Short mmCIF file of C-alpha atoms in Angstrom, two decimals:
data_model
loop_
_atom_site.label_atom_id
_atom_site.label_comp_id
_atom_site.label_asym_id
_atom_site.label_seq_id
_atom_site.Cartn_x
_atom_site.Cartn_y
_atom_site.Cartn_z
CA UNK A 1 35.75 -21.69 8.80
CA UNK A 2 33.02 -23.93 8.03
CA UNK A 3 31.87 -23.51 11.79
CA UNK A 4 31.84 -19.78 11.56
CA UNK A 5 29.68 -19.99 8.50
CA UNK A 6 27.35 -22.50 9.95
CA UNK A 7 26.80 -20.13 12.91
CA UNK A 8 25.57 -17.58 10.54
CA UNK A 9 23.00 -19.67 8.77
CA UNK A 10 19.21 -19.10 9.88
CA UNK A 11 18.21 -21.81 12.36
CA UNK A 12 15.82 -24.12 10.74
CA UNK A 13 12.20 -22.97 10.96
CA UNK A 14 9.56 -25.78 10.38
CA UNK A 15 5.93 -25.38 9.55
CA UNK A 16 3.14 -27.85 10.04
CA UNK A 17 0.62 -27.03 7.43
CA UNK A 18 -2.87 -28.85 7.56
CA UNK A 19 -4.74 -27.89 4.63
CA UNK A 20 -6.41 -29.37 1.40
CA UNK A 21 -4.40 -30.73 -1.41
CA UNK A 22 -5.28 -30.81 -5.14
CA UNK A 23 -3.42 -32.95 -7.91
CA UNK A 24 -3.81 -30.20 -10.39
CA UNK A 25 -3.60 -26.40 -9.39
CA UNK A 26 -2.98 -24.25 -6.55
CA UNK A 27 -5.11 -24.06 -3.40
CA UNK A 28 -4.61 -24.94 0.26
CA UNK A 29 -1.27 -26.81 0.96
CA UNK A 30 -0.32 -26.63 -2.99
CA UNK A 31 -0.84 -22.80 -2.75
CA UNK A 32 1.13 -22.47 0.66
CA UNK A 33 4.10 -25.07 0.38
CA UNK A 34 6.14 -23.63 -2.40
CA UNK A 35 6.05 -20.00 -1.18
CA UNK A 36 7.14 -20.98 2.12
CA UNK A 37 10.00 -23.35 0.83
CA UNK A 38 11.00 -20.50 -1.61
CA UNK A 39 11.29 -18.26 1.53
CA UNK A 40 13.57 -20.73 3.56
CA UNK A 41 10.94 -22.78 5.71
CA UNK A 42 10.86 -26.46 6.16
CA UNK A 43 7.19 -27.40 5.56
CA UNK A 44 5.45 -30.72 6.53
CA UNK A 45 2.13 -31.09 5.21
CA UNK A 46 -1.04 -32.94 6.32
CA UNK A 47 -3.59 -33.03 3.32
CA UNK A 48 -7.04 -32.74 4.82
CA UNK A 49 -8.57 -33.71 1.58
CA UNK A 50 -6.95 -35.10 -1.53
CA UNK A 51 -8.95 -33.81 -4.81
CA UNK A 52 -8.20 -33.93 -8.39
CA UNK A 53 -8.63 -30.04 -8.63
CA UNK A 54 -10.28 -27.37 -6.71
CA UNK A 55 -14.11 -27.50 -6.40
CA UNK A 56 -14.65 -24.39 -8.54
CA UNK A 57 -14.16 -26.62 -11.67
CA UNK A 58 -17.39 -28.55 -13.09
CA UNK A 59 -15.99 -31.72 -11.90
CA UNK A 60 -13.97 -32.91 -8.99
CA UNK A 61 -13.15 -36.27 -7.42
CA UNK A 62 -11.03 -37.61 -4.32
CA UNK A 63 -10.90 -38.28 -0.78
CA UNK A 64 -11.44 -36.65 2.58
CA UNK A 65 -9.25 -37.16 5.69
CA UNK A 66 -11.26 -37.58 8.80
CA UNK A 67 -10.28 -36.71 12.29
CA UNK A 68 -9.16 -40.21 13.32
CA UNK A 69 -6.80 -40.34 10.36
CA UNK A 70 -5.45 -36.97 11.27
CA UNK A 71 -4.74 -38.04 14.77
CA UNK A 72 -2.99 -41.19 13.40
CA UNK A 73 -0.53 -39.18 11.11
CA UNK A 74 0.14 -37.02 14.23
CA UNK A 75 0.74 -40.10 16.32
CA UNK A 76 3.44 -41.17 13.77
CA UNK A 77 5.30 -37.94 14.08
CA UNK A 78 4.97 -38.20 17.83
CA UNK A 79 6.37 -41.69 18.04
CA UNK A 80 9.43 -40.67 16.14
CA UNK A 81 9.95 -37.42 18.25
CA UNK A 82 9.61 -35.26 15.06
CA UNK A 83 6.70 -33.39 16.35
CA UNK A 84 8.52 -30.09 17.23
CA UNK A 85 7.26 -27.24 15.19
CA UNK A 86 7.83 -23.46 15.02
CA UNK A 87 4.44 -22.77 13.20
CA UNK A 88 1.22 -24.50 12.43
CA UNK A 89 -0.97 -23.22 9.40
CA UNK A 90 -4.51 -24.22 8.79
CA UNK A 91 -7.05 -22.89 6.31
CA UNK A 92 -10.34 -24.36 4.81
CA UNK A 93 -11.95 -27.14 6.79
CA UNK A 94 -15.48 -28.61 6.54
CA UNK A 95 -15.75 -30.81 9.60
CA UNK A 96 -16.13 -29.79 13.13
CA UNK A 97 -14.34 -32.99 14.77
CA UNK A 98 -11.50 -32.42 12.22
CA UNK A 99 -11.09 -28.90 13.56
CA UNK A 100 -11.42 -29.89 17.02
CA UNK A 101 -8.56 -32.36 16.54
CA UNK A 102 -6.43 -29.53 15.06
CA UNK A 103 -6.85 -27.69 18.19
CA UNK A 104 -5.92 -30.59 20.30
CA UNK A 105 -2.72 -30.95 18.26
CA UNK A 106 -1.99 -27.15 18.42
CA UNK A 107 -2.23 -27.22 22.07
CA UNK A 108 0.07 -30.24 22.39
CA UNK A 109 2.65 -28.72 20.12
CA UNK A 110 2.42 -25.38 22.16
CA UNK A 111 3.37 -27.70 25.19
CA UNK A 112 6.38 -28.85 23.34
CA UNK A 113 7.29 -25.44 22.07
CA UNK A 114 5.86 -22.52 23.97
CA UNK A 115 7.03 -20.01 21.22
CA UNK A 116 5.15 -22.00 18.65
CA UNK A 117 3.00 -19.47 16.36
CA UNK A 118 -0.37 -20.97 15.05
CA UNK A 119 -1.39 -19.00 11.92
CA UNK A 120 -5.15 -19.70 11.21
CA UNK A 121 -7.18 -18.61 8.28
CA UNK A 122 -10.76 -19.05 9.74
CA UNK A 123 -12.25 -19.78 6.20
CA UNK A 124 -16.31 -19.75 6.72
CA UNK A 125 -17.52 -17.58 3.88
CA UNK A 126 -17.45 -14.30 2.12
CA UNK A 127 -19.60 -11.47 0.89
CA UNK A 128 -21.06 -11.22 -2.75
CA UNK A 129 -22.67 -7.92 -3.82
CA UNK A 130 -22.84 -6.81 -0.09
CA UNK A 131 -24.44 -10.04 1.04
CA UNK A 132 -22.46 -12.48 3.41
CA UNK A 133 -23.02 -16.19 3.20
CA UNK A 134 -21.26 -19.05 4.83
CA UNK A 135 -19.90 -22.01 2.57
CA UNK A 136 -18.97 -24.09 5.27
CA UNK A 137 -21.53 -25.85 7.75
CA UNK A 138 -22.77 -23.38 10.17
CA UNK A 139 -21.60 -25.59 13.23
CA UNK A 140 -18.01 -24.39 12.42
CA UNK A 141 -18.63 -20.95 13.77
CA UNK A 142 -18.86 -21.86 17.43
CA UNK A 143 -15.74 -24.02 17.11
CA UNK A 144 -13.77 -21.40 15.24
CA UNK A 145 -14.91 -18.71 17.83
CA UNK A 146 -14.76 -20.74 21.17
CA UNK A 147 -11.88 -23.12 20.49
CA UNK A 148 -9.68 -22.03 17.47
CA UNK A 149 -9.24 -18.34 17.74
CA UNK A 150 -8.32 -18.40 21.50
CA UNK A 151 -5.28 -20.75 20.69
CA UNK A 152 -4.40 -18.85 17.30
CA UNK A 153 -1.65 -16.25 17.34
CA UNK A 154 -2.23 -14.71 13.74
CA UNK A 155 -5.64 -14.83 12.13
CA UNK A 156 -6.49 -13.87 8.63
CA UNK A 157 -10.25 -13.40 8.42
CA UNK A 158 -11.87 -11.35 5.63
CA UNK A 159 -14.53 -8.74 6.72
CA UNK A 160 -17.44 -11.33 6.78
CA UNK A 161 -15.52 -13.84 8.84
CA UNK A 162 -14.47 -11.01 11.51
CA UNK A 163 -17.93 -10.06 11.54
CA UNK A 164 -19.16 -13.96 12.12
CA UNK A 165 -16.49 -14.32 14.93
CA UNK A 166 -17.27 -11.24 16.87
CA UNK A 167 -21.07 -10.85 16.14
CA UNK A 168 -20.52 -7.35 15.16
CA UNK A 169 -21.13 -5.72 11.87
CA UNK A 170 -18.39 -3.41 10.06
CA UNK A 171 -19.54 -0.30 8.21
CA UNK A 172 -16.86 1.90 8.78
CA UNK A 173 -12.77 1.59 9.29
CA UNK A 174 -13.61 2.68 13.03
CA UNK A 175 -15.84 -0.47 13.44
CA UNK A 176 -13.09 -2.66 11.75
CA UNK A 177 -10.43 -1.35 14.13
CA UNK A 178 -12.89 -1.96 17.16
CA UNK A 179 -13.69 -5.55 15.82
CA UNK A 180 -9.80 -6.20 15.59
CA UNK A 181 -9.71 -5.31 19.26
CA UNK A 182 -12.40 -7.76 19.97
CA UNK A 183 -10.52 -10.38 18.13
CA UNK A 184 -7.28 -9.54 19.99
CA UNK A 185 -9.22 -9.94 23.21
CA UNK A 186 -10.16 -13.32 22.14
CA UNK A 187 -6.39 -14.47 21.75
CA UNK A 188 -4.50 -13.69 18.76
CA UNK A 189 -1.89 -10.97 18.77
CA UNK A 190 -1.85 -10.38 15.06
CA UNK A 191 -5.17 -9.85 13.14
CA UNK A 192 -5.41 -9.15 9.31
CA UNK A 193 -8.80 -8.50 7.95
CA UNK A 194 -7.71 -9.50 4.45
CA UNK A 195 -10.46 -8.02 2.30
CA UNK A 196 -13.33 -5.73 3.18
CA UNK A 197 -15.96 -3.60 1.09
CA UNK A 198 -14.93 -0.30 3.11
CA UNK A 199 -14.63 2.76 0.77
CA UNK A 200 -10.92 2.96 0.05
CA UNK A 201 -9.38 6.64 0.21
CA UNK A 202 -7.54 5.89 -3.05
CA UNK A 203 -11.11 5.21 -4.81
CA UNK A 204 -13.17 2.29 -6.04
CA UNK A 205 -10.66 0.51 -7.88
CA UNK A 206 -9.02 -0.44 -4.66
CA UNK A 207 -9.66 -3.02 -1.85
CA UNK A 208 -8.78 -2.38 1.66
CA UNK A 209 -7.18 -4.60 4.03
CA UNK A 210 -6.48 -3.73 7.66
CA UNK A 211 -3.96 -5.29 10.12
CA UNK A 212 -3.53 -4.93 13.88
CA UNK A 213 -0.41 -6.24 15.76
CA UNK A 214 -0.81 -6.21 19.59
CA UNK A 215 2.69 -6.35 21.53
CA UNK A 216 3.08 -6.83 25.03
CA UNK A 217 6.41 -5.49 26.44
CA UNK A 218 8.59 -6.69 29.00
CA UNK A 219 7.35 -4.40 31.39
CA UNK A 220 3.84 -5.45 30.75
CA UNK A 221 2.64 -2.41 28.68
CA UNK A 222 0.81 -3.11 25.58
CA UNK A 223 1.39 -1.37 22.24
CA UNK A 224 -0.86 -1.77 19.21
CA UNK A 225 0.24 -1.19 15.55
CA UNK A 226 -2.37 -0.66 13.21
CA UNK A 227 -2.16 -0.41 9.53
CA UNK A 228 -4.31 0.03 6.18
CA UNK A 229 -3.28 -1.49 3.01
CA UNK A 230 -4.99 -0.48 -0.29
CA UNK A 231 -4.42 -2.87 -3.12
CA UNK A 232 -5.82 -2.51 -6.84
CA UNK A 233 -8.69 -4.79 -7.33
CA UNK A 234 -7.94 -7.46 -10.16
CA UNK A 235 -11.07 -8.18 -12.28
CA UNK A 236 -11.17 -12.05 -11.95
CA UNK A 237 -12.25 -14.67 -9.66
CA UNK A 238 -9.17 -16.61 -8.29
CA UNK A 239 -8.83 -19.65 -6.07
CA UNK A 240 -6.22 -20.29 -3.61
CA UNK A 241 -5.33 -16.52 -2.91
CA UNK A 242 -6.21 -16.60 0.63
CA UNK A 243 -4.02 -19.50 1.17
CA UNK A 244 -1.34 -17.91 -0.60
CA UNK A 245 -1.71 -14.68 1.66
CA UNK A 246 -1.79 -16.61 5.02
CA UNK A 247 1.36 -18.45 4.05
CA UNK A 248 3.30 -15.39 2.98
CA UNK A 249 2.12 -13.42 6.14
CA UNK A 250 3.60 -16.24 8.06
CA UNK A 251 6.81 -16.20 6.57
CA UNK A 252 7.04 -12.02 6.33
CA UNK A 253 5.90 -11.81 9.90
CA UNK A 254 8.54 -14.23 10.98
CA UNK A 255 11.23 -12.11 8.91
CA UNK A 256 9.77 -8.70 10.45
CA UNK A 257 8.47 -9.84 13.90
CA UNK A 258 7.70 -6.26 15.06
CA UNK A 259 6.83 -4.65 11.70
CA UNK A 260 3.35 -5.50 10.70
CA UNK A 261 3.60 -2.74 7.96
CA UNK A 262 6.61 -4.22 6.24
CA UNK A 263 5.29 -7.76 6.56
CA UNK A 264 1.81 -6.78 5.04
CA UNK A 265 3.54 -4.64 2.08
CA UNK A 266 5.51 -7.58 1.10
CA UNK A 267 2.65 -10.27 1.50
CA UNK A 268 0.16 -7.88 -0.52
CA UNK A 269 2.87 -6.94 -2.94
CA UNK A 270 3.86 -10.42 -3.95
CA UNK A 271 0.18 -11.24 -4.21
CA UNK A 272 -0.19 -8.50 -6.69
CA UNK A 273 2.87 -9.77 -8.66
CA UNK A 274 1.19 -13.34 -8.82
CA UNK A 275 -2.27 -12.10 -9.68
CA UNK A 276 -1.01 -9.73 -12.35
CA UNK A 277 0.91 -12.54 -13.99
CA UNK A 278 -2.04 -15.00 -13.48
CA UNK A 279 -4.55 -12.80 -15.23
CA UNK A 280 -2.28 -11.70 -18.11
CA UNK A 281 -1.62 -15.38 -18.75
CA UNK A 282 -5.20 -16.54 -18.45
CA UNK A 283 -6.30 -13.82 -20.84
CA UNK A 284 -3.70 -14.97 -23.46
CA UNK A 285 -4.66 -18.50 -23.17
CA UNK A 286 -8.53 -17.71 -23.38
CA UNK A 287 -8.01 -15.56 -26.36
CA UNK A 288 -9.44 -12.17 -27.33
CA UNK A 289 -12.91 -11.54 -25.91
CA UNK A 290 -13.15 -15.00 -24.14
CA UNK A 291 -13.58 -15.31 -20.35
CA UNK A 292 -10.76 -17.27 -18.80
CA UNK A 293 -11.99 -20.72 -17.21
CA UNK A 294 -10.80 -22.21 -13.89
CA UNK A 295 -7.83 -24.12 -15.62
CA UNK A 296 -6.51 -20.91 -17.21
CA UNK A 297 -6.99 -18.98 -13.90
CA UNK A 298 -4.77 -21.11 -11.85
CA UNK A 299 -2.19 -19.02 -9.76
CA UNK A 300 0.97 -18.71 -11.71
CA UNK A 301 2.98 -19.83 -8.74
CA UNK A 302 6.16 -21.35 -10.08
CA UNK A 303 6.49 -18.56 -12.83
CA UNK A 304 6.22 -16.20 -9.84
CA UNK A 305 9.14 -17.58 -7.67
CA UNK A 306 11.44 -14.45 -7.85
CA UNK A 307 8.52 -11.98 -6.94
CA UNK A 308 7.71 -14.35 -3.90
CA UNK A 309 11.47 -14.49 -2.71
CA UNK A 310 11.98 -10.93 -3.00
CA UNK A 311 8.99 -8.83 -3.96
CA UNK A 312 9.29 -5.40 -5.29
CA UNK A 313 7.09 -3.19 -2.97
CA UNK A 314 4.26 -2.03 -5.34
CA UNK A 315 1.48 -1.74 -2.60
CA UNK A 316 2.32 0.65 0.41
CA UNK A 317 0.56 0.33 4.00
CA UNK A 318 -0.44 3.31 5.95
CA UNK A 319 -0.17 3.19 9.75
CA UNK A 320 -3.29 4.25 11.46
#
């Protein structure tokens, strides 16, 4: 009987997540690990930095891992023959040599396991009031464009990052679809533009995300599924949401490999549950009429365990 039960268990799925770590709060690996574990994944974390807290606070202290140290950690895994992964997940990085080392590791892991999926959030910058600006050194762009994106399978840029990677501005949904096609041509099978300043059909209180999944059938024909997701805007600045989004997208695309619509609905719905809980709690802590501070706006991750595990679908995607 035990044998029969064992056979029904899902095979172990292991993620190597190379991201920042904070002692207090939820960004980087702290925002990605818990949701992935809740959803049944084994997560091995390399902390690209170890900071007291995220850099949106008035103060922060800590250490930064360099590319040699990253390589050394990876060598340790390799010597013990425990360097077989199903997924690699990466987010914010400030250093070009570190990023190049990540690419080397991904390529080596793909030789180990040809089915490995690399999920990359190419964090470079964002738009404020319509103006885009980079918050990482400019020399990271060519590394992302020429080295990282070609080995990635799933990428989650925001609109500004998608524009940077393709050198093309997005003013309409049609532009965005063409930019996603350009990104597919660079390598990734799945592209999700996580946020944009496009006009949402539902109105100004909604934020548009767009997704595109390109599949090559056994006979060589290609099909592309494209979706639009409109989610209610939440009036606050959160940190770690992109890291949480990428982790949950990894999980839900794994569970729904050929249905980007469902994967995105579950991801965005879970995000909404987490953000609504966070803003409610932050406002309660700040008190009537006061603006919540960074500490109060830390994502309510543990409190949202049930929503992460089994999100009630409150945001629907439209197939384009």
